Coordinates of C-alpha atoms and ligand atoms in Angstrom, one line a residue:
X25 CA 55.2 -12.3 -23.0
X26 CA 57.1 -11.8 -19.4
X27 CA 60.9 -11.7 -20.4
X28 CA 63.3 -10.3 -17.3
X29 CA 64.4 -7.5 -19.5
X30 CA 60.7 -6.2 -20.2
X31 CA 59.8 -6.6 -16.5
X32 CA 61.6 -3.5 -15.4
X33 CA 62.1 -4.7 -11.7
X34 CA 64.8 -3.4 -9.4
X35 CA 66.7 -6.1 -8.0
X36 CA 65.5 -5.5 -4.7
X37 CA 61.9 -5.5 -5.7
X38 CA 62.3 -9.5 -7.6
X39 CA 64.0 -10.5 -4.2
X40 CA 61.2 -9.7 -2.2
X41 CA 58.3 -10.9 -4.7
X42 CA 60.1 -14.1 -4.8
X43 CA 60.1 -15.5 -1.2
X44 CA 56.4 -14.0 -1.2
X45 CA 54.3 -17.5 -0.7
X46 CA 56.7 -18.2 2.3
X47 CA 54.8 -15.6 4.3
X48 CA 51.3 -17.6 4.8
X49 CA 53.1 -20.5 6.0
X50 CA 55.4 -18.7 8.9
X51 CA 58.7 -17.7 7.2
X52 CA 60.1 -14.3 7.6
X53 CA 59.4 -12.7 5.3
X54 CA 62.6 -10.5 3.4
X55 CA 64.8 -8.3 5.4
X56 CA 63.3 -5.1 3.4
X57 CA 60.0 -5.6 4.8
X58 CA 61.0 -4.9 8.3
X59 CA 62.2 -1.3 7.6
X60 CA 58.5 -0.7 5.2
X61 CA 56.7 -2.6 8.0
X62 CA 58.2 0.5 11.0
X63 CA 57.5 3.0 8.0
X64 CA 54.0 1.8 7.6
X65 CA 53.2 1.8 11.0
X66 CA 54.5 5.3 11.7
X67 CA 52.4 6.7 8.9
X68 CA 49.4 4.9 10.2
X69 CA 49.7 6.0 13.7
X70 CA 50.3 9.2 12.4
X71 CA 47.3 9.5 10.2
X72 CA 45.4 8.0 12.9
X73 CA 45.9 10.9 15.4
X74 CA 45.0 13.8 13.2
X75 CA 41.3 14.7 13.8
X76 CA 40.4 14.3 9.4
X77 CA 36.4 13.8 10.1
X78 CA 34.1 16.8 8.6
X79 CA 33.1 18.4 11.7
X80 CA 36.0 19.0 13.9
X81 CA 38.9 17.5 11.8
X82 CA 41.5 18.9 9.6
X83 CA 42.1 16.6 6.0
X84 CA 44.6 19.0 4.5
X85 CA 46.7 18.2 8.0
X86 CA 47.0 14.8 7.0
X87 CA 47.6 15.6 3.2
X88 CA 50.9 18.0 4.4
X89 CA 51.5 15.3 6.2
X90 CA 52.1 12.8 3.7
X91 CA 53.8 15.0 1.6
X92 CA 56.6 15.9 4.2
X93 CA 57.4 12.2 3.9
X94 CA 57.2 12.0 0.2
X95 CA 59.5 14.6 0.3
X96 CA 61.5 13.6 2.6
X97 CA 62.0 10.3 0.7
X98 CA 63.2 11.7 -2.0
X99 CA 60.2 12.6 -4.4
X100 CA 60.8 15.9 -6.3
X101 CA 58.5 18.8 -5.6
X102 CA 57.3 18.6 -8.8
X103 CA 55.5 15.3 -8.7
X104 CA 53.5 16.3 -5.5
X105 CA 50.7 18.4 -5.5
X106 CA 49.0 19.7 -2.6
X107 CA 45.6 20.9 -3.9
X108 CA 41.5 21.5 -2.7
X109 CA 38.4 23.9 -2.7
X110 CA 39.2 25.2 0.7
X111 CA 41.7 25.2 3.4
X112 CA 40.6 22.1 5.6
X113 CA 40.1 19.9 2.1
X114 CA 43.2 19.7 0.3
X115 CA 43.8 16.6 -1.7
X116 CA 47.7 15.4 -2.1
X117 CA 48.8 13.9 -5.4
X118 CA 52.3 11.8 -5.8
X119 CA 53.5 10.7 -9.1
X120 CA 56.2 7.8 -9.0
X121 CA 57.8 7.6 -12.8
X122 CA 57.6 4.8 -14.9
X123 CA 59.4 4.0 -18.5
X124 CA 55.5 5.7 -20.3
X125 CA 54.9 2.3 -21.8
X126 CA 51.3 2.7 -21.1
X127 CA 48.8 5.0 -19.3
X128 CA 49.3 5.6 -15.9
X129 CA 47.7 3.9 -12.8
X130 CA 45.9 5.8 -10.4
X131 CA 45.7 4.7 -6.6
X132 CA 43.4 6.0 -4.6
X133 CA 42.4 6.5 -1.1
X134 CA 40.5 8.7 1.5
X135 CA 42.3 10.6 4.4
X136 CA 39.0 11.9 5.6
X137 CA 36.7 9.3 8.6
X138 CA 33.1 9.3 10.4
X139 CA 32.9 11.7 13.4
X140 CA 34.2 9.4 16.6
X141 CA 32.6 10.2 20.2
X142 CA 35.6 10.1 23.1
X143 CA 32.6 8.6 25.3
X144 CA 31.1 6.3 22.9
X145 CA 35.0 4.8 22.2
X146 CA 36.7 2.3 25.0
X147 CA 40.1 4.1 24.3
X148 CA 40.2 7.5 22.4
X149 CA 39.5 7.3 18.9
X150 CA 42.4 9.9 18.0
X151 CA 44.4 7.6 19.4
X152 CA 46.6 4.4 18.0
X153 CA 45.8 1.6 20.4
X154 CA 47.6 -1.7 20.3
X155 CA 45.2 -4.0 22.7
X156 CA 44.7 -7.9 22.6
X157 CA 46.3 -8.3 18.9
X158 CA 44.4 -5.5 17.5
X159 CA 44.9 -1.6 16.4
X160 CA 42.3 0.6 17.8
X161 CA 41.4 4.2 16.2
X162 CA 38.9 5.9 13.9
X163 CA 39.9 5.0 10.2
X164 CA 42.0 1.7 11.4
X165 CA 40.1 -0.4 8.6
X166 CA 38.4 2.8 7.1
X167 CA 40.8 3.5 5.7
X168 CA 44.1 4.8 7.0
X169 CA 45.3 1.6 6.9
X170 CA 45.2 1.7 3.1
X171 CA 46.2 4.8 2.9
X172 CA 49.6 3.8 4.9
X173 CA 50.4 1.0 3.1
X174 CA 50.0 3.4 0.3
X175 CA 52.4 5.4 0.8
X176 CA 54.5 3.3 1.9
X177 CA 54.6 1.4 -1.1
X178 CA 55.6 4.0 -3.1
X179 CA 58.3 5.5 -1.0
X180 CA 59.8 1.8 -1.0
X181 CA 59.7 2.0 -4.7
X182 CA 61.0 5.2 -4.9
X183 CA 64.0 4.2 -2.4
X184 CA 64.5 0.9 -3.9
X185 CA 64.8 2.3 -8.2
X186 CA 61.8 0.5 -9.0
X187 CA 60.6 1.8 -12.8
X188 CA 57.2 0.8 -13.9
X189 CA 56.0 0.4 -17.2
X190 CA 53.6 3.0 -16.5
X191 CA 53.3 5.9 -13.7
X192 CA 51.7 5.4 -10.5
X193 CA 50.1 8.2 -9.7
X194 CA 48.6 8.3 -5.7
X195 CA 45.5 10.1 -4.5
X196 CA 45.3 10.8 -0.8
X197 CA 42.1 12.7 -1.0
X198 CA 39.0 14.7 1.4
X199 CA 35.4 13.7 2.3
X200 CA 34.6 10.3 1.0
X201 CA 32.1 10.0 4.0
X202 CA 30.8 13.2 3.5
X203 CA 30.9 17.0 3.4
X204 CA 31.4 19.5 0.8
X205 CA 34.0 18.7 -1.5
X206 CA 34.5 15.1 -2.6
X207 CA 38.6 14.9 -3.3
X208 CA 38.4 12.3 -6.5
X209 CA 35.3 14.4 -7.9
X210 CA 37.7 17.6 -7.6
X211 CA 40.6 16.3 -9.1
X212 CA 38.3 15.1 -12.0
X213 CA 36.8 18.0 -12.7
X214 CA 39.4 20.6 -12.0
X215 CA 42.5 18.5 -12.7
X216 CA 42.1 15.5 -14.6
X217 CA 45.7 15.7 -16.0
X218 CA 47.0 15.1 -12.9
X219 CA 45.5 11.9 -11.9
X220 CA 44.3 10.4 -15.6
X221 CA 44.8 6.8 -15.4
X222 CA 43.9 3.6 -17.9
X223 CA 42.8 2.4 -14.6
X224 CA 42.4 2.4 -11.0
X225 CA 43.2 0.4 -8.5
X226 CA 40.8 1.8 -4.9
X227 CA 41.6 0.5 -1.4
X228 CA 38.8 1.3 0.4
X229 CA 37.2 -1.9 1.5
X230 CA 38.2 -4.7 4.0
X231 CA 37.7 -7.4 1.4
X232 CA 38.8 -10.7 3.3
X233 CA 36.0 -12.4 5.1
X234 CA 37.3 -14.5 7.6
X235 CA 35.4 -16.9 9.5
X236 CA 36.5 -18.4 12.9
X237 CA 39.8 -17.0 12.2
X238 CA 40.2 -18.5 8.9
X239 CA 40.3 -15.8 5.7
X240 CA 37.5 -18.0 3.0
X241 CA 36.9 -14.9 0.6
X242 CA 37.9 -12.4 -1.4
X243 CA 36.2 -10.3 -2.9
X244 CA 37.8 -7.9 -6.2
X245 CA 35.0 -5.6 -6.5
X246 CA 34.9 -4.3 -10.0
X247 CA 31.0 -2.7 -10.3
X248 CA 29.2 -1.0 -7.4
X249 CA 25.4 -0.2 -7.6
X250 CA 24.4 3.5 -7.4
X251 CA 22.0 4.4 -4.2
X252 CA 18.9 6.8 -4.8
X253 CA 15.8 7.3 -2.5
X254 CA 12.5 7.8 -3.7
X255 CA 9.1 9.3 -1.9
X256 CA 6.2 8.1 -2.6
X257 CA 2.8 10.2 -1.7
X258 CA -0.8 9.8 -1.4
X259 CA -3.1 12.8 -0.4
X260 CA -7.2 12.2 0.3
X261 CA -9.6 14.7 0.8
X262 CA -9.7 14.8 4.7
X263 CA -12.5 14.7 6.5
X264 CA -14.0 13.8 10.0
X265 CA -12.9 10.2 11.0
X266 CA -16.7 9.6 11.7
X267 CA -17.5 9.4 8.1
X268 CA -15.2 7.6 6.4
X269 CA -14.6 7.7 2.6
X270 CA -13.0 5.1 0.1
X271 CA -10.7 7.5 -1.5
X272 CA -8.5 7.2 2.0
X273 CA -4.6 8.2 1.7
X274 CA -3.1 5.5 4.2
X275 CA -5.2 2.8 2.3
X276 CA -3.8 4.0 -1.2
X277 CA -0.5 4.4 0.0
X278 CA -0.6 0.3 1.9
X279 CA -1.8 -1.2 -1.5
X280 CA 1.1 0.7 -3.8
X281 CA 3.8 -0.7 -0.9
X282 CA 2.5 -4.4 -1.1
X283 CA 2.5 -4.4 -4.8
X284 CA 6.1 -3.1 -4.7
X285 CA 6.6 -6.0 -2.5
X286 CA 5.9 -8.5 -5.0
X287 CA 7.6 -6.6 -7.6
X288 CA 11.2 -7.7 -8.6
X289 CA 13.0 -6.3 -11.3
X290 CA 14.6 -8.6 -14.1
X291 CA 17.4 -10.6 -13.6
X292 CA 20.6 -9.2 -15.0
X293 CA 23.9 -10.3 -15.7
X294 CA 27.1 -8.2 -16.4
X295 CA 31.0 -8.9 -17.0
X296 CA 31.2 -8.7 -12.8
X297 CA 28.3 -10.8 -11.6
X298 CA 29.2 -13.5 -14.3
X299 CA 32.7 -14.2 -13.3
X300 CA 31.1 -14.1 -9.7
X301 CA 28.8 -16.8 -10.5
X302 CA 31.7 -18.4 -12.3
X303 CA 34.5 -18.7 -9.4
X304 CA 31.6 -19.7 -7.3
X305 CA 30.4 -22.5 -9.2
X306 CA 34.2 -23.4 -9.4
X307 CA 35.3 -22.8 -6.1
X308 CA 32.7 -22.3 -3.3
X309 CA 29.7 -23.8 -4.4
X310 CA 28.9 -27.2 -4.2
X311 CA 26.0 -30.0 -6.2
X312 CA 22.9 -28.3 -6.8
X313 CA 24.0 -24.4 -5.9
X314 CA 26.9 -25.1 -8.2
X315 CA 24.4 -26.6 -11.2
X316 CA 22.3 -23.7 -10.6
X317 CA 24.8 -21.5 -10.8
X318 CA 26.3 -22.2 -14.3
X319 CA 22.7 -22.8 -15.5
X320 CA 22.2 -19.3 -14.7
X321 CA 24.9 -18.5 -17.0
X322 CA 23.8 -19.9 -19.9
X323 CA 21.9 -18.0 -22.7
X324 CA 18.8 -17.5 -21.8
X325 CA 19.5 -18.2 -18.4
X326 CA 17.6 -21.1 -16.5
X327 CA 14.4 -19.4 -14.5
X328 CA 14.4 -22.4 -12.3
X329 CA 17.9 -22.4 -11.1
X330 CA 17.3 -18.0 -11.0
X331 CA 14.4 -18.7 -8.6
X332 CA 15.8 -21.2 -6.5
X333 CA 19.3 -19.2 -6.1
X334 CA 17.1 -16.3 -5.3
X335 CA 16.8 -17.5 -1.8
X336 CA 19.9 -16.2 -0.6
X337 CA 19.4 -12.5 -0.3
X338 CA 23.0 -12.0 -1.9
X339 CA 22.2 -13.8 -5.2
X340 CA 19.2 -11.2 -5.6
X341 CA 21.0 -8.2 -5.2
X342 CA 23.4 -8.9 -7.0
X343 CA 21.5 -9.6 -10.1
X344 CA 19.2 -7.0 -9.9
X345 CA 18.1 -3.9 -8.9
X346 CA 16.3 -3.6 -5.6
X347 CA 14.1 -1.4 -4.5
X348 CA 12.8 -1.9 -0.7
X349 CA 10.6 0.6 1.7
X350 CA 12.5 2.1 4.2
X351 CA 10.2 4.8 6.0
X352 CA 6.3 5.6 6.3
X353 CA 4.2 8.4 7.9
X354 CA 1.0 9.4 7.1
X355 CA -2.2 11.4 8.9
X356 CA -2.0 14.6 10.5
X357 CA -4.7 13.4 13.8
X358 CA -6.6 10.2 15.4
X359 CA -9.8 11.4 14.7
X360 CA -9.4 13.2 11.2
X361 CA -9.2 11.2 8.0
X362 CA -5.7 11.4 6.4
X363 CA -4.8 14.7 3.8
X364 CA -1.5 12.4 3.5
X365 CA 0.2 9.5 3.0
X366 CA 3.9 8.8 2.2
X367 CA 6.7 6.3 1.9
X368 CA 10.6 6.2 1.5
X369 CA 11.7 3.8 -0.8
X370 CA 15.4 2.9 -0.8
X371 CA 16.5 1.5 -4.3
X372 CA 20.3 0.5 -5.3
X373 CA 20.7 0.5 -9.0
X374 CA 21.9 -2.1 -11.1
X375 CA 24.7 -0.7 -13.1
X376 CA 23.8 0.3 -16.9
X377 CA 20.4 1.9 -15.5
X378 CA 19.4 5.8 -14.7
X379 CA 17.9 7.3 -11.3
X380 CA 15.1 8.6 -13.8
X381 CA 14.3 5.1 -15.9
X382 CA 14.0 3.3 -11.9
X383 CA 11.8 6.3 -10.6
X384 CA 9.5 5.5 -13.8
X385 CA 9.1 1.8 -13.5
X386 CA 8.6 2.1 -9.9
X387 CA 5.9 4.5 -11.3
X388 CA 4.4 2.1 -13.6
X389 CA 4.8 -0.7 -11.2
X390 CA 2.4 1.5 -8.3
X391 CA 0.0 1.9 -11.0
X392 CA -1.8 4.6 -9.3
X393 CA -2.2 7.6 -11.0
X394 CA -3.0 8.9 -7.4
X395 CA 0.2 8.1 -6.0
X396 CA 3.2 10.1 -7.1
X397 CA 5.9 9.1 -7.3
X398 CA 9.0 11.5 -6.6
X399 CA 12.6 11.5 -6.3
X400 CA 14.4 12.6 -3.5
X401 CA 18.2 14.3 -3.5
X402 CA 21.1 13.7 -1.6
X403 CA 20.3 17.0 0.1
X404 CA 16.9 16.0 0.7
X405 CA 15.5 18.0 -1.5
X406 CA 12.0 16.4 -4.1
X407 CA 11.2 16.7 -7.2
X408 CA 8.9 15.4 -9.4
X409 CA 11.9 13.9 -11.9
X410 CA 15.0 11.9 -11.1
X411 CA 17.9 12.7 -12.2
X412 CA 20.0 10.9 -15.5
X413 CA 22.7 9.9 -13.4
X414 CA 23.9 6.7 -14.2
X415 CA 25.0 3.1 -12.1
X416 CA 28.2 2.2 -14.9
X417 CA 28.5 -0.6 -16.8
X418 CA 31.6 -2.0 -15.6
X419 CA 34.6 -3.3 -17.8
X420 CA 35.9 -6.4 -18.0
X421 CA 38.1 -7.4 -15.1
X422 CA 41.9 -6.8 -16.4
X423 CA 43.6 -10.3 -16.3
X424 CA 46.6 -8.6 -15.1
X425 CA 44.7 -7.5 -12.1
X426 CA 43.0 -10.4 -11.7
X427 CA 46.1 -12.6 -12.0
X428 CA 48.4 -10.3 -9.6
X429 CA 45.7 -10.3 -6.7
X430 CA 45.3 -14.1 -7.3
X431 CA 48.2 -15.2 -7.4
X432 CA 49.6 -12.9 -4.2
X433 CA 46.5 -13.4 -2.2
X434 CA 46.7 -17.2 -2.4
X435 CA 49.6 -16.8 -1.1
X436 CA 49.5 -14.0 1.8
X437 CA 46.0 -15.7 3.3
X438 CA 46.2 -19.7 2.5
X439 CA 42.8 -20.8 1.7
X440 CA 41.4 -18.0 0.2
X441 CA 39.6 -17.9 -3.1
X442 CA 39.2 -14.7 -5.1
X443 CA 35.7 -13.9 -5.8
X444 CA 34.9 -11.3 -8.3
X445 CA 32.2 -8.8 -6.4
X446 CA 29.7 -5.8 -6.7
X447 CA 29.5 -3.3 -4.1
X448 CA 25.7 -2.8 -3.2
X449 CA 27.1 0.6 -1.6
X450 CA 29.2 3.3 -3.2
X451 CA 32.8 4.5 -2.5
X452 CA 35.0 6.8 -4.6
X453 CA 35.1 4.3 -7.5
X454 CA 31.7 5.7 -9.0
X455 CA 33.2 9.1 -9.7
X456 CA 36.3 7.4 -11.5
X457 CA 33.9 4.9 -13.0
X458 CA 31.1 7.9 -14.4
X459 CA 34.4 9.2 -15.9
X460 CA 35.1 5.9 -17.7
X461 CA 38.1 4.6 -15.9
X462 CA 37.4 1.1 -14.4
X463 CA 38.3 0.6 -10.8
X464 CA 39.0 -2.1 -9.2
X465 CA 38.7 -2.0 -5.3
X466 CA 40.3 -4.4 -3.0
X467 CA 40.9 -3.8 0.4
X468 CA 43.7 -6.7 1.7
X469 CA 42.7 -7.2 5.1
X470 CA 40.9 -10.1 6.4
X471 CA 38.0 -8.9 9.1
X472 CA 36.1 -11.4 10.9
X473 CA 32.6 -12.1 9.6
X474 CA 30.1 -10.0 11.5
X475 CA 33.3 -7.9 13.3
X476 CA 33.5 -5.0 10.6
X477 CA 33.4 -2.1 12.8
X478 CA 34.1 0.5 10.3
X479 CA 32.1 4.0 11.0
X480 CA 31.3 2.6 14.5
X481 CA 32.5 2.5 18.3
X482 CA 36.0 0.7 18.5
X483 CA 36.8 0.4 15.1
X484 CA 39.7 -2.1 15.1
X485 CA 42.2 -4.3 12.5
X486 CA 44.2 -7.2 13.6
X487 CA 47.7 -6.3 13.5
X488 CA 48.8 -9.1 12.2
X489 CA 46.7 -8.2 9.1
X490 CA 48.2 -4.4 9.0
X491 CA 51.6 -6.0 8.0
X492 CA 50.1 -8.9 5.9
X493 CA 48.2 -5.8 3.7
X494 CA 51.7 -4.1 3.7
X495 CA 53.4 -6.8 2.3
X496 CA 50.8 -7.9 -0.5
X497 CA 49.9 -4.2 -1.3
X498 CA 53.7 -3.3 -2.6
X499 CA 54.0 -6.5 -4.2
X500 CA 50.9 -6.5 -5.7
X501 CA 51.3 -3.0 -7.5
X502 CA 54.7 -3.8 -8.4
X503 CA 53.7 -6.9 -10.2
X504 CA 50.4 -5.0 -12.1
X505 CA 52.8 -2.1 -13.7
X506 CA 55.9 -4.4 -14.2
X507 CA 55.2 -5.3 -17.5
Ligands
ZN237 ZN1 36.0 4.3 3.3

């Protein structure tokens, strides 16, 4: 039930949601947003031109930062904590105080970026660059972007009285890309009180897709699949290549890699894929992909309409796990008969399944007993077992999520349909998710299709999308904990 009294919304906060939908279609937008739009790009240029990356940068720079401003907005000592494993990775966590109604939402983003070369980089990466209607700079879609609009969503809402139904709690945190000490897998583990939420709301991603300038997609990613490389080894006797010998390593190893080839694993549906298929059918799709599409749906699914979808690479991965080889080496000399054989094979894990159960059907699937079949660690270290850990099961999508980002995103990019998603990649969201909090991970800026330049040379966001993200983003967490 929405009643005005239970909304809890300052009166500045319902002025600016209201004349929201104007924004798409060319109005200016409210007054407020001016002042949070110089804000936000202050932060951003400021987060921008500390150095965070692993091997010359500084996160715990950019965390003190931050919390000079939070500070300097108002935000009692008390509800910031500046916190890591070592000096260069502190994490900073803001809590903005809402009425306790319900659990608290955690925010999240990363401070930390990918290395940047000066001479790989047209302008200097450290640098914000405003050139042909673009921001240039390492972490301008990945993701100090998000984590400016962040900030200054909450220091609007601490300057403008707003009082949520529950806390928000932000996470500015280290080394998503890399390094020692993962920020959101600190916190969990060594301070769970302070960021404990009923949910989590991630904005690490550049979810619009945009095609010849025109936003189509996008995508609320609510599951992501779990990465985890597997070797694969044959060994032979050896032997002068003069004389050669059945039992031959490179041979053994070839026939195990083309029956993995034909090998697909089974068809899966979960609460994320489903309403994928669903807004698809509804939205996207047209005639026979749509048919095949809610056939696909029904229980048991339609093989037919599974095989034929299966043509798009998308619709495969994203009902399944996949498993592909990546790497091969083998032999030791041209004239000796190989002592060795092996293989890389990259799989990403359909959530609900272990790192262990995917090493043993890939085992079973070989069906050599002379090919083993071994897992290799993030380190790079092997062993002859996987590990236990776990893609999650995700939850069901929140409709107040779901009816917030609809509802705003319609508006901020006209044209656009929400799409319910999975991530074949990882971001923060699997520690928060292996810890049973489901995350939702939307990133509000529209990128061009096949322009995502996110851990490469010239990373780049259209301005005009910077302030479209900062205007949706506080709206869009104002309307999830008003009621
Ligand atoms: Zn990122």
């Amino acid at each position: 039930m929405r009643t005005l009294t239970r909304t809890r919304l300052a009166p500045a906060v319902l002025a600016a949601l209201l004349p929201l939908a104007a924004i798409g279609a060319g109005a200016a937008p409210p007054s407020d947003d001016a002042a949070y739009d110089t804000l936000a790009h202050d932060i951003f240029k400021q987060l921008i031109e500390i150095d965070t990356s692993d091997s010359s940068g500084n996160v715990t720079t950019a965390a003190e930062a931050l919390a000079q401003r939070f500070r300097a907005a108002g935000f009692p000592p008390a509800d910031l904590a500046l916190l890591g494993p070592n000096d260069r990775k502190k994490n900073l966590v803001v809590r903005l105080h809402g009425s306790g109604a319900h659990k608290p939402l955690l925010l999240i983003g990363h401070l930390d970026v990918v290395e940047a070369r000066r001479a790989d980089w047209s302008t200097d990466p450290y640098k914000l660059i405003e050139k042909d209607g673009f921001y240039y700079g390492r972490g301008a879609i990945d993701m100090k972007d998000g984590d400016a609009v962040m900030a200054a969503a909450l220091i609007r809402m601490q300057q403008e009285g707003f009082h949520p139904s529950r806390d928000i709690i932000a996470a500015f945190t280290a080394d998503e890309e890399g390094g020692c000490c993962n920020g959101v897998n600190w916190l969990l583990k060594n301070h769970r009180e302070l960021i404990d939420a009923e949910f989590v709301l991630n904005q690490d991603d550049w979810s619009i897709v945009a095609e010849h300038g025109a936003p189509r997609i996008a995508h609320l990613i609510a599951a992501e699949k779990l990465y985890s490389d597997y070797q694969l080894v044959a060994t032979g006797p050896g032997g002068h290549s003069s004389e050669p010998r059945k039992d031959n390593a490179i041979y053994e190893l070839a026939r195990a890699l083309m029956r993995l080839e034909r090998f697909q694993f089974p068809f899966e549906l979960n609460s994320v894929n489903r309403g994928y298929f669903e807004s698809m059918a509804r939205e996207v799709a047209r005639g026979q992909e749509a048919d095949d599409m809610r056939a696909i749906l029904k229980d048991p699914p339609d093989a037919q309409a599974i095989a034929r979808l299966s043509h798009d690479p998308y619709n495969v991965w994203i009902t399944r796990t996949t498993c592909v080889a990546t790497r091969l080496a083998g032999g030791h000399a041209n004239n000796a008969l190989p002592l060795r054989a092996e293989a890389v094979v990259n799989c990403r894990i359909f959530p609900g399944h272990s790192k262990e159960e995917i090493r043993q059907t890939l085992s079973k699937t070989l069906n050599d007993p002379r090919i083993a079949v071994r897992y290799i660690a993030d380190d790079g270290s092997v062993s002859d077992r996987a590990t236990e850990e776990r893609a999650m099961t995700p939850a069901p999508l929140r409709p107040e999520v779901v009816k917030a980002m609809t509802t705003l995103a319609e508006a901020t990019w006209p044209g656009v349909k929400v799409i319910p998603s999975m991530d074949p990649a990882a971001s923060d969201a699997k520690y928060t998710m292996a810890a049973g909090i489901p995350t939702y991970t939307f990133g509000g800026v529209a990128v061009e299709s096949g322009d995502v330049r996110a851990h490469g040379r010239d990373e780049r966001l259209a301005v005009a999308e910077f302030y479209r993200w900062n205007h949706f983003y506080y709206r869009y967490v104002a309307e999830v904990t008003a009621h």
